[in-house]
mmCIF file of C-alpha atoms in Angstrom:
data_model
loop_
_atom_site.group_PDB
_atom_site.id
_atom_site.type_symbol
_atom_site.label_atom_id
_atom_site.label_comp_id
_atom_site.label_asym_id
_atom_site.label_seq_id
_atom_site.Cartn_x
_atom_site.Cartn_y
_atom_site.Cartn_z
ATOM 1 C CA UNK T 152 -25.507 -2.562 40.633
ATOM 2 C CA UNK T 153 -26.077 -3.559 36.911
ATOM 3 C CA UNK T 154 -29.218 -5.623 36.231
ATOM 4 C CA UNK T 155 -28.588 -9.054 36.563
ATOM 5 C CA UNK T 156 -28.782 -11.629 34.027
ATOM 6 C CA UNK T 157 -31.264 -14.649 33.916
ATOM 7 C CA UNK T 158 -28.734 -16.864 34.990
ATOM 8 C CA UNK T 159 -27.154 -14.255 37.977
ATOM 9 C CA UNK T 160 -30.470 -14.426 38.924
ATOM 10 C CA UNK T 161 -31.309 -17.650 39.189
ATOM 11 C CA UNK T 162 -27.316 -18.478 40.573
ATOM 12 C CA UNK T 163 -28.398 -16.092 43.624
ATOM 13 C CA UNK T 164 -32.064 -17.420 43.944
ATOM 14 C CA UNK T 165 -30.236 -20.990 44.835
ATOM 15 C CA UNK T 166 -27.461 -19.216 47.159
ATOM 16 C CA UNK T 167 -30.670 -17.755 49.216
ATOM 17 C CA UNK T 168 -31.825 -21.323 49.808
ATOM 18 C CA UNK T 169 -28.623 -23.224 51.133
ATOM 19 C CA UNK T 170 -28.445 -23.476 54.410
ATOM 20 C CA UNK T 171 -25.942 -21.082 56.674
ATOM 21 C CA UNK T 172 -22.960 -23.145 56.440
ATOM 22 C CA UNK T 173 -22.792 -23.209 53.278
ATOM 23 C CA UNK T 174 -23.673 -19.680 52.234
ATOM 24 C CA UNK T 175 -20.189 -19.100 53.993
ATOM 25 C CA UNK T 176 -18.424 -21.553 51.970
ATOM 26 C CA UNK T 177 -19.508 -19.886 49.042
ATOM 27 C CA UNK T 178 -18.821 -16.208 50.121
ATOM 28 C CA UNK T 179 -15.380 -17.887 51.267
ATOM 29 C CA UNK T 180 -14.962 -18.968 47.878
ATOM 30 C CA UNK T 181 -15.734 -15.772 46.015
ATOM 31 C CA UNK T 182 -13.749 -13.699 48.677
ATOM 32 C CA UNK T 183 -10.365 -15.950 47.349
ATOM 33 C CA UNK T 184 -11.605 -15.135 43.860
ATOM 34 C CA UNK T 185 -11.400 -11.619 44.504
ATOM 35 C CA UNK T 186 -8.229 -11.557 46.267
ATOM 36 C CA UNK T 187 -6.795 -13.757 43.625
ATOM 37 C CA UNK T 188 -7.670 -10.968 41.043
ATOM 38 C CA UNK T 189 -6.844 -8.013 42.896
ATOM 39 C CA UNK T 190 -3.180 -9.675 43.173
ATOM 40 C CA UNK T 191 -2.896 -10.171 39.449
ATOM 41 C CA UNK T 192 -4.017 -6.845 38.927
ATOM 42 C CA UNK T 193 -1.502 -5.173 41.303
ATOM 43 C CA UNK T 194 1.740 -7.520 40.160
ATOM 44 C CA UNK T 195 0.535 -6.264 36.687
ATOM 45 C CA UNK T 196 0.418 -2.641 37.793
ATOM 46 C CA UNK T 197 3.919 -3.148 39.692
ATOM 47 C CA UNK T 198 5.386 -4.772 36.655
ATOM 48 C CA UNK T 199 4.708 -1.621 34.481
ATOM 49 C CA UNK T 200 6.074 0.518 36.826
ATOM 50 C CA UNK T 201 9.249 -1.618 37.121
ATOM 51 C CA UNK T 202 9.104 -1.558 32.993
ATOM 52 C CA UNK T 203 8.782 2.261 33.164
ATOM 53 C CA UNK T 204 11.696 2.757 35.719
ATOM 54 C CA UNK T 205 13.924 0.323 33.616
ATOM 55 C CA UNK T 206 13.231 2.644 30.749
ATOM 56 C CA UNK T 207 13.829 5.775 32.562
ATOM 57 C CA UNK T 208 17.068 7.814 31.543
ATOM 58 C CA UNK T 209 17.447 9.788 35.353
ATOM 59 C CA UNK T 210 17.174 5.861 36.620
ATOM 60 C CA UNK T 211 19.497 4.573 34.271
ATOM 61 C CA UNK T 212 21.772 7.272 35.102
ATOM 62 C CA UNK T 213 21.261 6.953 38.795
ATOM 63 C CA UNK T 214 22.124 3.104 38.652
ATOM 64 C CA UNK T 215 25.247 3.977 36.317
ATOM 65 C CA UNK T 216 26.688 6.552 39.066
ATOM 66 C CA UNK T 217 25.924 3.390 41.941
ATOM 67 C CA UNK T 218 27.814 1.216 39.505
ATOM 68 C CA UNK T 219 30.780 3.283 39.429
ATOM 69 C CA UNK T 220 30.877 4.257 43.138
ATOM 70 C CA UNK T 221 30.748 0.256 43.970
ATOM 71 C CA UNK T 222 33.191 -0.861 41.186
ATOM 72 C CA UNK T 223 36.332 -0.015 43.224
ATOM 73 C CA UNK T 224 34.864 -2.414 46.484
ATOM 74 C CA UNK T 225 33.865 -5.467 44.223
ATOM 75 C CA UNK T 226 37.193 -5.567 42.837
ATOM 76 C CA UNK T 227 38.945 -5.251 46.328
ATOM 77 C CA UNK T 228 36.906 -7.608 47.264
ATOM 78 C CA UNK T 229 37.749 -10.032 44.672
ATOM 79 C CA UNK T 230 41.288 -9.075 45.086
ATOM 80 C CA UNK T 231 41.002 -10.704 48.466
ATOM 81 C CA UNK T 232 39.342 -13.554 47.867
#
């Protein structure tokens, strides 16, 4: 681990001297933190990777072909409507 600040220091000095309870709040609280930026970080990760694919010619050209095989069913089905 890094070395700690003056302040980090003195932030985990006062943790060590609440009582139980409360140490669990705060590891609670820090646990959501992390969570909270692990999620950003992986919707930010799964948006690039949606950006890529989007960009992708073999995708494009994959989608196209899906298109084209579905084109004849939507307009049957709108034929019945």
């Amino acid at each position: 681990m890094d070395k700690l600040a003056p302040s980090e220091q003195q932030l985990l000095e006062k943790i060590r001297q609440l009582p139980k309870e409360k140490v669990i709040e705060v590891e609670n609280f820090i646990d959501v933190l992390v969570h909270q930026n692990q999620s950003a970080s992986q919707q930010a990760t799964w948006d690039q990777a949606i950006a890529q694919m989007a960009n992708d010619p073999d995708i494009q050209a994959e989608i196209a072909a899906i298109d084209a095989e579905f084109a004849i069913a939507e307009l049957e089905g709108l034929e019945d409507s």
